[in-house]
Tab-separated table of C-alpha atoms in Angstrom:
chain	number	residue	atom	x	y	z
A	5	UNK	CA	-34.919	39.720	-15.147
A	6	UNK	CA	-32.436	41.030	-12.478
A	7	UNK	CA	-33.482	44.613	-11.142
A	8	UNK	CA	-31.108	47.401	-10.135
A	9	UNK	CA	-31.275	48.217	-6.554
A	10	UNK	CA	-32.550	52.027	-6.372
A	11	UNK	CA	-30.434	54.234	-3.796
A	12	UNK	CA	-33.122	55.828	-1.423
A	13	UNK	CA	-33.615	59.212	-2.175
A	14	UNK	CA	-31.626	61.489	0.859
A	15	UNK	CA	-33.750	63.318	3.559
A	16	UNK	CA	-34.419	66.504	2.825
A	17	UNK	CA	-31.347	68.626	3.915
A	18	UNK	CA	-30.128	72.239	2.801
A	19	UNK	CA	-26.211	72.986	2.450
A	20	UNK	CA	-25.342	76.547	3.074
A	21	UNK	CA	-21.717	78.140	2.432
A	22	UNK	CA	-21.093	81.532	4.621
A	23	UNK	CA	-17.499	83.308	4.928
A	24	UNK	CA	-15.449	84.372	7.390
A	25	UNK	CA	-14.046	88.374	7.500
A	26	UNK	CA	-10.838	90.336	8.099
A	27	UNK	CA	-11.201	93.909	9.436
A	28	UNK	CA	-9.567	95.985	6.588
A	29	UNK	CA	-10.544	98.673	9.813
A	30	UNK	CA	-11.501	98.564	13.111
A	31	UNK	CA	-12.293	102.087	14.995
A	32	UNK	CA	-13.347	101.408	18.650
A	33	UNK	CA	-14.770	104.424	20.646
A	34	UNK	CA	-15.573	104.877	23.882
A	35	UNK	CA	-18.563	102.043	25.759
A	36	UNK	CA	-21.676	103.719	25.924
A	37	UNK	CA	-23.539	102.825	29.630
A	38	UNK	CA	-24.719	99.583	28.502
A	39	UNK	CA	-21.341	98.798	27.715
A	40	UNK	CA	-21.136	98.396	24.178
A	41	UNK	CA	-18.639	100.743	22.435
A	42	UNK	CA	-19.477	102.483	19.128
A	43	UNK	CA	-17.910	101.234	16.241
A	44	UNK	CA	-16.701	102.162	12.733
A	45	UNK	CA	-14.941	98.639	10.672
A	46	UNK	CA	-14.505	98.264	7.568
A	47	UNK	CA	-15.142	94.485	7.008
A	48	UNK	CA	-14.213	91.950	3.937
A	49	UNK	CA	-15.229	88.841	3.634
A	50	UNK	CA	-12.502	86.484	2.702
A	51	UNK	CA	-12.310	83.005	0.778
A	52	UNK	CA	-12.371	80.716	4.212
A	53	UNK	CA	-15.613	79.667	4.611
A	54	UNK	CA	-18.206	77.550	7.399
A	55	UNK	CA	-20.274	75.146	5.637
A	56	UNK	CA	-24.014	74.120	7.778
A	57	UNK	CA	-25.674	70.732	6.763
A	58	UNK	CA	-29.427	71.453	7.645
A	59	UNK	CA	-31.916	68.725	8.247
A	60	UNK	CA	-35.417	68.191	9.840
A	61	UNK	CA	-35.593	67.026	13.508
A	62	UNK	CA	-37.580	66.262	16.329
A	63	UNK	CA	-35.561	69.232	18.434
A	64	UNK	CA	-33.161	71.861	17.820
A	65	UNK	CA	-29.286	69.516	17.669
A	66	UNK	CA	-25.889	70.853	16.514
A	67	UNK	CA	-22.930	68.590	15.860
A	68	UNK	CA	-19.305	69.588	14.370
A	69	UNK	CA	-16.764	68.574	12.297
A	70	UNK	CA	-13.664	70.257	10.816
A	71	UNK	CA	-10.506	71.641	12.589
A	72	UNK	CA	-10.946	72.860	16.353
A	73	UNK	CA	-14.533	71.437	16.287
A	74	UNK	CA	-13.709	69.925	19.658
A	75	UNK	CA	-13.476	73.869	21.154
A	76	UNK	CA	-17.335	74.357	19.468
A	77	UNK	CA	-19.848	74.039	21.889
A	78	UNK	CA	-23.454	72.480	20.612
A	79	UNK	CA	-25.635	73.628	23.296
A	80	UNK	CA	-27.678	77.177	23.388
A	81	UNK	CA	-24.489	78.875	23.576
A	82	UNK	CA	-23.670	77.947	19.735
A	83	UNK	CA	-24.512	81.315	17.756
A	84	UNK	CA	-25.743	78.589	14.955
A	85	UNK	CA	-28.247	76.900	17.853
A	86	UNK	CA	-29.563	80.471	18.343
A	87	UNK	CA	-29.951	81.707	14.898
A	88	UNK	CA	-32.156	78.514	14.637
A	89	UNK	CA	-34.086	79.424	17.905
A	90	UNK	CA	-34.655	83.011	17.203
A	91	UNK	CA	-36.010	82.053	13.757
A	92	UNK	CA	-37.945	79.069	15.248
A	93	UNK	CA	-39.377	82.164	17.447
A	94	UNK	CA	-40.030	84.639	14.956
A	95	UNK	CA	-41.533	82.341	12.140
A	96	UNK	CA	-43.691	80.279	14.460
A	97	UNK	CA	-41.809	76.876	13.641
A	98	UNK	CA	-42.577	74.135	15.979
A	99	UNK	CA	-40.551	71.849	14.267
A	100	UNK	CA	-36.495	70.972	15.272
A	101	UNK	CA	-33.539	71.062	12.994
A	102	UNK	CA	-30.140	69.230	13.286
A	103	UNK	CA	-27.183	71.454	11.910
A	104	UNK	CA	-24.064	69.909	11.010
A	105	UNK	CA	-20.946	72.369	11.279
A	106	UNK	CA	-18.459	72.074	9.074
A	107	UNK	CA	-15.223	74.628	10.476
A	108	UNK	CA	-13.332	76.497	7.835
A	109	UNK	CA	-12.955	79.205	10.030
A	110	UNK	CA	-10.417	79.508	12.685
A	111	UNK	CA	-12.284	79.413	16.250
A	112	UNK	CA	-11.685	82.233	18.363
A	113	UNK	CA	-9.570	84.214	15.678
A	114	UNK	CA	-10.907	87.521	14.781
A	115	UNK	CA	-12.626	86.312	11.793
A	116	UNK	CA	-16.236	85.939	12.661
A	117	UNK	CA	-16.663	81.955	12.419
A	118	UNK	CA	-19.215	81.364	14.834
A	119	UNK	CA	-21.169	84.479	13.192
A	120	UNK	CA	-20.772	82.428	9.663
A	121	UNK	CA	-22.108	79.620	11.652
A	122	UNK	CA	-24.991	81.886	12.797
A	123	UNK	CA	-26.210	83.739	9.533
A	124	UNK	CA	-25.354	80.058	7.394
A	125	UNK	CA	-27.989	78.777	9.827
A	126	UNK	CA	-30.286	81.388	9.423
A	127	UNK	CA	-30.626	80.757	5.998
A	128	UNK	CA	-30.319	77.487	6.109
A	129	UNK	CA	-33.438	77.136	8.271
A	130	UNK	CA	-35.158	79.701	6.482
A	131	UNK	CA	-35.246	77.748	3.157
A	132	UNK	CA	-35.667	74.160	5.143
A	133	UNK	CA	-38.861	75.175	7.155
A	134	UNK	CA	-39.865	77.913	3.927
A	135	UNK	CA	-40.564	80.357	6.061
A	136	UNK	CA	-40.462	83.085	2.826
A	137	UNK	CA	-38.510	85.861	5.027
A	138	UNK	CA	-37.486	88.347	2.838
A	139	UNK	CA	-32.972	89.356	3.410
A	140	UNK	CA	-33.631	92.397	5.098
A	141	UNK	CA	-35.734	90.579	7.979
A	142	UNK	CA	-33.087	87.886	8.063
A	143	UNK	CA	-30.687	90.961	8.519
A	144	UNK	CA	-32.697	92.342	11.377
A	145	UNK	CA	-32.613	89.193	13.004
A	146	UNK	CA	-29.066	88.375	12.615
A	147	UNK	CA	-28.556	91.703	13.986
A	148	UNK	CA	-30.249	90.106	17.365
A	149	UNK	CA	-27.971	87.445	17.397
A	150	UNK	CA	-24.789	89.048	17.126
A	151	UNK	CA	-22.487	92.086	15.839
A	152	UNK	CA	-21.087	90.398	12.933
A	153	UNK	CA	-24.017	87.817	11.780
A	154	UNK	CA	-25.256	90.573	9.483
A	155	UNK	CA	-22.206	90.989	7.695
A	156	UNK	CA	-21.827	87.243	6.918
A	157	UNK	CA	-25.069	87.531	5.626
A	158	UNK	CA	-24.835	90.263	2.884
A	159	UNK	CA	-20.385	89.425	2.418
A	160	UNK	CA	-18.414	91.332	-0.239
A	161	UNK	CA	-16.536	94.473	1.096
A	162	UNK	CA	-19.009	96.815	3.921
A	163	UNK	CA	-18.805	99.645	6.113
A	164	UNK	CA	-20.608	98.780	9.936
A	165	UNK	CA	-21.575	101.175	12.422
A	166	UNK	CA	-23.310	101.456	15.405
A	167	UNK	CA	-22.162	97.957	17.519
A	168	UNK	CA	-20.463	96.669	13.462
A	169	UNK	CA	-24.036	95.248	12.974
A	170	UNK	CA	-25.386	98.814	10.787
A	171	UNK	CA	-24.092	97.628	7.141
A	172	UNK	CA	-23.516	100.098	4.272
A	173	UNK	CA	-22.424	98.056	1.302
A	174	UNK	CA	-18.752	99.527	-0.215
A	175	UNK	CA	-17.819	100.107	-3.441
A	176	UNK	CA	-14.382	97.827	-4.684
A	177	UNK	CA	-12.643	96.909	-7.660
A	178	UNK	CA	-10.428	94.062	-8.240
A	179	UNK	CA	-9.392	91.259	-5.819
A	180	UNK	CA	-6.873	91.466	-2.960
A	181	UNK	CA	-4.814	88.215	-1.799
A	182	UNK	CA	-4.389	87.262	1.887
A	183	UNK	CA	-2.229	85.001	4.283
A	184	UNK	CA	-3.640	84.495	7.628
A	185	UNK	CA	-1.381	83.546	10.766
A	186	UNK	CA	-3.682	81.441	12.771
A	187	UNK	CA	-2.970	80.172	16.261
A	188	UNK	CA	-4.627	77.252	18.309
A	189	UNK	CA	-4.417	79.541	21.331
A	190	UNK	CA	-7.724	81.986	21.427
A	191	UNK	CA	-7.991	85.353	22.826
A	192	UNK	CA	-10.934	86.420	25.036
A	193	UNK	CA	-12.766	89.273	22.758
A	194	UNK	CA	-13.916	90.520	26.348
A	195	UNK	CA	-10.610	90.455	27.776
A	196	UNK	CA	-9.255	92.684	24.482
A	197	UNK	CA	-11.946	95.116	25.103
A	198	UNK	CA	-11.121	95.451	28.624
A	199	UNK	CA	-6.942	95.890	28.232
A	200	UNK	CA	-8.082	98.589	25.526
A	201	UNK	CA	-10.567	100.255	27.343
A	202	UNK	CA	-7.482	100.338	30.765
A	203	UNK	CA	-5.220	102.212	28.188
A	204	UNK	CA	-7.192	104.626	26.955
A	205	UNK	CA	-9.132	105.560	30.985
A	206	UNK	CA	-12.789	104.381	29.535
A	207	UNK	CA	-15.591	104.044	31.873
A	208	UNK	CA	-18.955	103.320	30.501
A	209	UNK	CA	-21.357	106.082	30.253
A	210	UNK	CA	-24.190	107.683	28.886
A	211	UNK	CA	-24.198	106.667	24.720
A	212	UNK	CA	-20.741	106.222	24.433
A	213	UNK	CA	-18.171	108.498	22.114
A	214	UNK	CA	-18.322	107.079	18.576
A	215	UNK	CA	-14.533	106.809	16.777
A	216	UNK	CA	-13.618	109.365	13.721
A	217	UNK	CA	-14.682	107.591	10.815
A	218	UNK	CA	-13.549	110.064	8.679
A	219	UNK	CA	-9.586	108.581	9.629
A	220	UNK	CA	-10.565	105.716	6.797
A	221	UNK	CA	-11.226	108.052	4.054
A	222	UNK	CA	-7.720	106.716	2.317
A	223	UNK	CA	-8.968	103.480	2.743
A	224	UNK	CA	-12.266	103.581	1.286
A	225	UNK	CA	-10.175	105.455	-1.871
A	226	UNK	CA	-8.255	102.224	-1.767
A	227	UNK	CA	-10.866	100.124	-2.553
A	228	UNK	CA	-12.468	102.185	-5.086
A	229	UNK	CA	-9.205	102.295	-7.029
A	230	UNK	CA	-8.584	98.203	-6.208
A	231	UNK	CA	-4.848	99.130	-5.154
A	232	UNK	CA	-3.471	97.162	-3.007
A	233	UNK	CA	-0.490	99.053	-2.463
A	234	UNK	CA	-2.658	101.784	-1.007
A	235	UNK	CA	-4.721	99.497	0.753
A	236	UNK	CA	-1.791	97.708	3.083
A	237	UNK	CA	-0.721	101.560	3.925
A	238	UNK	CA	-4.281	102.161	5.420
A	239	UNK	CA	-4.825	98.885	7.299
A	240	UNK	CA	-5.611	99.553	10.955
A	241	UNK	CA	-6.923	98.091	14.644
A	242	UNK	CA	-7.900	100.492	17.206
A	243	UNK	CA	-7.222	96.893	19.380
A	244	UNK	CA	-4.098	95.791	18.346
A	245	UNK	CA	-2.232	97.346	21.210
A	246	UNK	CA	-4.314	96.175	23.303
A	247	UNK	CA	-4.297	92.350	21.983
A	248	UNK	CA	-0.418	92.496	21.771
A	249	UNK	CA	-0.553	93.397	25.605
A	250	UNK	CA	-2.551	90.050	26.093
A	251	UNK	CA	-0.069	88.325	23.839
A	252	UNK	CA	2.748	89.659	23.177
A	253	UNK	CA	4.198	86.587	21.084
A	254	UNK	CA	1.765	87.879	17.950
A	255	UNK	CA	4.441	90.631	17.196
A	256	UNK	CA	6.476	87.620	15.645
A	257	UNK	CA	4.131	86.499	12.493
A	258	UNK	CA	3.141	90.522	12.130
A	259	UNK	CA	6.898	90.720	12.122
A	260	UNK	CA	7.864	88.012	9.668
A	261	UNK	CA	5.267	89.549	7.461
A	262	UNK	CA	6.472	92.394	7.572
A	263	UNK	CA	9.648	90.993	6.537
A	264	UNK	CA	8.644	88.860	3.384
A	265	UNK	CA	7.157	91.926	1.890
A	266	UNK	CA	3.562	92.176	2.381
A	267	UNK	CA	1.708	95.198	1.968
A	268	UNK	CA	0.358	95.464	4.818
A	269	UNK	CA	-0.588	93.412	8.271
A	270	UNK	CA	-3.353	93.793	10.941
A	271	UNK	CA	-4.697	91.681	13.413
A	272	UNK	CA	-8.141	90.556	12.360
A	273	UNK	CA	-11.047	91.785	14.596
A	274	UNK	CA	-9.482	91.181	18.617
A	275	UNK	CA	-7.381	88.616	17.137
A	276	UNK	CA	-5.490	86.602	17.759
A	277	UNK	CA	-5.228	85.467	13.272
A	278	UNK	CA	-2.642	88.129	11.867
A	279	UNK	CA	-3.635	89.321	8.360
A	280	UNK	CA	-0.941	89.686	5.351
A	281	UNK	CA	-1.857	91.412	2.257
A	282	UNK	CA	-0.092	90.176	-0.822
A	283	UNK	CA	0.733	91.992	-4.119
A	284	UNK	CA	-0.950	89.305	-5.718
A	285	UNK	CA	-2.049	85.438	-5.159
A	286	UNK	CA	1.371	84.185	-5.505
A	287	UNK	CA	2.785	86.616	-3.381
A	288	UNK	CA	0.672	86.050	-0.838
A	289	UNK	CA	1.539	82.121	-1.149
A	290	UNK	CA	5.063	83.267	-0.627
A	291	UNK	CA	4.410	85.458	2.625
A	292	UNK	CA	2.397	82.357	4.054
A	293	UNK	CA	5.603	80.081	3.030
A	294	UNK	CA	7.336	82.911	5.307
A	295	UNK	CA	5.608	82.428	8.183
A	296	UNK	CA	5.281	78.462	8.294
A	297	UNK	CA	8.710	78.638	7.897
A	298	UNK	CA	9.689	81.056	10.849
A	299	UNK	CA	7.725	78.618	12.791
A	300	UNK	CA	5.557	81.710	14.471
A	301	UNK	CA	2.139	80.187	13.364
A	302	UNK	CA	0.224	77.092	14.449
A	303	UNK	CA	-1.451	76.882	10.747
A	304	UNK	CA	-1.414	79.415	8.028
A	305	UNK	CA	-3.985	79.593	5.211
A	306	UNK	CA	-4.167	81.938	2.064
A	307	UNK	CA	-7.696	83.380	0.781
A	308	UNK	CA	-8.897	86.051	-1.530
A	309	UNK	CA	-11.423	88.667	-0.500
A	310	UNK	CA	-14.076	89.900	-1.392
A	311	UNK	CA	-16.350	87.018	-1.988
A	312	UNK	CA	-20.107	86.636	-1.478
A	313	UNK	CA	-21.789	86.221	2.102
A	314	UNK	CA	-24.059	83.216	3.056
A	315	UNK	CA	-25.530	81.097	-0.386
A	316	UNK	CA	-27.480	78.230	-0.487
A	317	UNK	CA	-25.174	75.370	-1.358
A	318	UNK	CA	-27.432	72.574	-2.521
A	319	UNK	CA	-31.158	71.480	-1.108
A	320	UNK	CA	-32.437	68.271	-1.403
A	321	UNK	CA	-36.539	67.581	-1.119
């Protein structure tokens, strides 16, 4: 009798799917003395995602794959190598972890990659080592680890405060269509603080002045209604200027779009991705066709917000 070769059954390993954002709004105020400036976004998270392979290990080792994974670094300064560390920390886990990134998310473009990295790994880690934290602790901690971690955490359509890491979920109906203008050249979210903070005469001190969040009113009534006509009207970045000082060759994709029709266009977080809202899916496929064709884009992508934040894939035992 001839016998069937059995595959070996694979390691245990834990897939986890988190998404990348657009700023629908971004509100800066004035740096408070420790020189973090009060904010008031609007985020969404969109259909472009960062996928984290989590397996066990003798120590804590990131590797990446995807586009621009040669511009990721895998040592401590990898907001995926922290999340692991600062749960390691708070959980008492001796053990090590190797995460695999897999980029979906442009690097350095305004759309929160490296925090997808960071909240997939938290919750990747969290189901490989069981440590049975419950989503608001994960939230605290991804709070620690950066401004937008939280939000690729909970995903859908929220309202931060305080540094964008205080999350109050938003109402939406319906589904709005995106193309993104994304550029192999990054821009220095330090730097765009800076140029906006020369404009406007800011010096840090005392709390800081927080930006009029009641300016987005129109917006949030936007959402409710799921109209995207009224939503493109109300699209706004306090840092636009500022970014389009830094480089001013991003005026030619927010042009183009312009152009081809879309709804509305804003620079996503400190940029330097440009997003177009469509009147639908295809007519977002049709402002993207736009842009690749004007030549004013290294790559551009379409997506469709909102969609959930960080999932468990698959796990293996």
């Amino acid at each position: 009798m001839t016998l069937t070769p059995v595959a070996p059954l694979p390691e245990h390993e834990v897939r986890v799917r988190a998404p990348g954002k657009v700023n629908l709004s971004l509100r800066v105020g004035a740096p408070g003395a420790d020189g973090y400036h009060p904010l008031h976004t609007i985020f969404q998270a969109v259909s472009l995602y960062e996928e984290i392979v989590a397996t066990p290990a003798d120590d804590l080792v990131v590797t990446v794959s995807g586009t621009q994974a040669e511009l990721v670094p895998t040592d401590e300064t990898n907001l995926a190598w922290r999340a692991a560390a600062v749960l390691a920390e708070h959980a008492g886990v001796s053990g090590g972890v190797h995460l695999h990134l897999e980029k979906g998310v442009p690097v350095a473009g305004g759309m929160a990659g490296g925090s997808a990295d960071a909240a997939a790994a938290l919750l990747a880690c969290d189901t490989l080592w069981a440590t049975g934290l419950s989503r608001d602790d994960l939230l605290e901690l991804a709070g620690e680890i950066g401004s937008d971690v939280p939000f690729a955490l909970m995903g859908h359509t929220a309202v931060g405060s305080g540094r964008g890491h205080l999350l109050t979920p938003a109402l939406t109906r319906g589904e709005f269509h995106w193309a993104f203008a994304l550029q192999d050249r990054g821009l220095s979210t330090p730097e765009v603080y800076g140029a906006f903070d020369a404009a406007h005469g800011h010096v840090p001190s005392g709390p800081g002045t927080p930006p009029d969040d009641e300016a987005d009113v129109p917006l949030m009534q936007a959402l409710r209604a799921g109209d995207p006509h009224a939503l493109g009207e109300a699209l706004h970045n306090d840092l636009e200027p500022a970014a389009l000082r830094l480089d001013p060759a991003l005026a030619e994709p927010i042009a183009v779009a312009r152009d081809a029709g879309a709804l509305g266009v804003v620079l996503s977080g400190s940029g330097p991705t440009v997003a177009a809202l469509g009147r639908n899916r295809q007519h977002a496929l049709l402002v993207a066709a736009a842009i690749t064709a004007a030549g004013v884009a290294d790559r551009v992508v379409t997506a469709s917000a909102p969609v959930a934040g960080a999932r468990v894939v698959s796990t293996t035992e």
